[in-house]
XYZ file of N, CA and C in Angstrom:
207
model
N 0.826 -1.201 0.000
C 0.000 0.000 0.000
C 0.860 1.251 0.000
N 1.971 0.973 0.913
C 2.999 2.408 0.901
C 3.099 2.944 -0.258
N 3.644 1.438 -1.301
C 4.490 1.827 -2.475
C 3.736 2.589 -3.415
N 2.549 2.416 -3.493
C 1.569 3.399 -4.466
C 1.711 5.399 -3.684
N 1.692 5.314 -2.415
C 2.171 6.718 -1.905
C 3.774 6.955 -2.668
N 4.741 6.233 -2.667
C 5.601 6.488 -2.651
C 5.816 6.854 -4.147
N 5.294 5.625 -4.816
C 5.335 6.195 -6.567
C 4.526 7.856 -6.495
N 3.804 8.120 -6.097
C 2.451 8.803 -6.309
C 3.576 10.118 -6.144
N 4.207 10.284 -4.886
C 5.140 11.381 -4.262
C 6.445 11.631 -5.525
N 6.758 10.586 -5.829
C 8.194 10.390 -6.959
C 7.733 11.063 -7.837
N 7.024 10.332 -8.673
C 6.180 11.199 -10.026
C 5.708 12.668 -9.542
N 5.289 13.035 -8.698
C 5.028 14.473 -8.732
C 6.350 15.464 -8.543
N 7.380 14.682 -8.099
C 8.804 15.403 -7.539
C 9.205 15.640 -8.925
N 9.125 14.258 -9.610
C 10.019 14.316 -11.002
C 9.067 15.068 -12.274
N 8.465 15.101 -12.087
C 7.560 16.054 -12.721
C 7.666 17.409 -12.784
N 8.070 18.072 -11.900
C 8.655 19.266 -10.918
C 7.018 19.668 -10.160
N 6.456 19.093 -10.174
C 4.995 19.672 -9.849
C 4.897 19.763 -8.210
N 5.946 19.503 -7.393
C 6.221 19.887 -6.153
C 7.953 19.805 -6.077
N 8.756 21.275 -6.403
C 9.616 21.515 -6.880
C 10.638 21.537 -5.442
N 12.125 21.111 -5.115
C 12.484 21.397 -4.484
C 12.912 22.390 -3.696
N 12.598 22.448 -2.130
C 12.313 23.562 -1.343
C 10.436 23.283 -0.819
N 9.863 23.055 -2.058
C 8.717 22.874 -1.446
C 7.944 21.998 -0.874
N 6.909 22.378 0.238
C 6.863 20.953 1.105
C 5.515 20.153 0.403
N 5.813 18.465 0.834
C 4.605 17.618 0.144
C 3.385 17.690 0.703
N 2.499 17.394 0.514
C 1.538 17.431 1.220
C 1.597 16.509 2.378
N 0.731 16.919 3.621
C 0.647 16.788 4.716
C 0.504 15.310 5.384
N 0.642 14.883 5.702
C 0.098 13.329 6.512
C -1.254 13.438 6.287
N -1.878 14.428 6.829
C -3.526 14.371 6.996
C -3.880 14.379 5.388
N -3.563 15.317 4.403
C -3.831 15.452 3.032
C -3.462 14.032 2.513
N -2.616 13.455 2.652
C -1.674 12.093 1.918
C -3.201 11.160 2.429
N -3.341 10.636 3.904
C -4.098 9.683 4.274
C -5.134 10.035 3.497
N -6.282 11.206 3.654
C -7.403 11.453 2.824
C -7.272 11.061 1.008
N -6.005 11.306 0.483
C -6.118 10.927 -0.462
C -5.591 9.565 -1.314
N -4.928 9.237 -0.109
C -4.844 7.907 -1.036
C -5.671 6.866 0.076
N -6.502 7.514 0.929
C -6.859 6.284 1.961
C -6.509 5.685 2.534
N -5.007 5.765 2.988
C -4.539 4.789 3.852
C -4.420 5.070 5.312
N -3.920 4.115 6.167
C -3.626 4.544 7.888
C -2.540 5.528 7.905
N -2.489 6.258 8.814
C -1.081 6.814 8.501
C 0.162 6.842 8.877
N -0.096 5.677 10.197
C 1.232 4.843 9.842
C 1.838 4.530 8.552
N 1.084 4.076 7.685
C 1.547 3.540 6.349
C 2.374 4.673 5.592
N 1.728 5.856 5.863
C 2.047 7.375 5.106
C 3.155 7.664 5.758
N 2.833 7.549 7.246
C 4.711 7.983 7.714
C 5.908 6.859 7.104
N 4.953 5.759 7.009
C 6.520 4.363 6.461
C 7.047 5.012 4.744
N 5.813 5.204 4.145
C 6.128 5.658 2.815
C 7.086 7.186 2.902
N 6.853 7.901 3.937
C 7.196 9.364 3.706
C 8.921 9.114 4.208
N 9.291 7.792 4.968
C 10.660 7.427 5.724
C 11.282 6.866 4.322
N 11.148 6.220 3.697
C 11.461 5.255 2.549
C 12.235 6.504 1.697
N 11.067 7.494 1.197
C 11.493 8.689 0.389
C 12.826 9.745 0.799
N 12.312 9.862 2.434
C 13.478 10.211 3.155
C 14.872 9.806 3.733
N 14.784 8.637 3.418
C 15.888 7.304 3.146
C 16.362 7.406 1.812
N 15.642 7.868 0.319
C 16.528 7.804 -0.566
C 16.936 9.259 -0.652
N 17.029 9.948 0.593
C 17.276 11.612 0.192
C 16.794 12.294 -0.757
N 15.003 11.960 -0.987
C 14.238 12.995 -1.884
C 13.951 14.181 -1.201
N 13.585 13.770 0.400
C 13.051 14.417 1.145
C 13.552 14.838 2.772
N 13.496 15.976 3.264
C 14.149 16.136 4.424
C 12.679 16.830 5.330
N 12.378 15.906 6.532
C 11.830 16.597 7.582
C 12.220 17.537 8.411
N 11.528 19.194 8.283
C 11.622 20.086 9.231
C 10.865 20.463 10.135
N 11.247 19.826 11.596
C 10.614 19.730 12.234
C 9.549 20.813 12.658
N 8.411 20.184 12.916
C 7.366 21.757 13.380
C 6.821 22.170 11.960
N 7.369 22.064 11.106
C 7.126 22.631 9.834
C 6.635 21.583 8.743
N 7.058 20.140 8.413
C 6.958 19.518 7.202
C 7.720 18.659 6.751
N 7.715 18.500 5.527
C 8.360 17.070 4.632
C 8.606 18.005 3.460
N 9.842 18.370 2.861
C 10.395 19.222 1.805
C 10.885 18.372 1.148
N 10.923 18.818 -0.187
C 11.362 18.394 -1.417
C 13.072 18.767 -1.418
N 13.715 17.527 -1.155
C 15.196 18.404 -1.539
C 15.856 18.944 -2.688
N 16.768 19.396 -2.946
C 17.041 19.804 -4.083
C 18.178 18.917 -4.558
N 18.661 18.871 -5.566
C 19.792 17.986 -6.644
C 21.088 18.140 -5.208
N 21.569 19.282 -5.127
C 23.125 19.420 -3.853
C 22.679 19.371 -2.616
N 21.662 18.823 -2.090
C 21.133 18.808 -1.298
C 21.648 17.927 -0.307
C-alpha cells in the first residue's frame, strides 16, 4: 500500500509539480487521499526520506530536496 504513496510522491517530484524547497503534502492530506492509515504514510514518507528525496523540518513539514542537497 505504501508503495503506491511512494510512486504517487516520486512522479510528482520528477515532474517538478512539487519543486524542491517545497513541502509535500501533509500526513492528513496524503491519508485522505490515497486512503490509507497513517502509519503507512509515515513508512512511505521514511522510505522517500531514506533515498534523500526528502528532508523533515521539524514543526514545519516534509520538503522536497534539491539535486546538492
Amino acid at each position: 500500500a505504501g508503495g503506491v504513496v511512494i510512486a504517487g510522491l516520486k512522479r510528482l517530484v520528477e515532474k517538478g509539480e512539487i519543486p524542491p524547497g517545497r513541502a509535500i503534502p501533509s500526513l492528513t492530506a496524503l491519508e485522505a487521499e490515497y486512503e490509507l492509515a497513517r502509519d503507512t504514510i509515515r513508512k512511505a514518507v521514511k522510505v522517500l526520506r531514506d533515498e534523500d528525496l526528502v528532508e523533515t523540518v521539524v514543526g514545519m513539514g516534509v520538503y522536497v530536496k534539491g539535486p546538492a542537497e
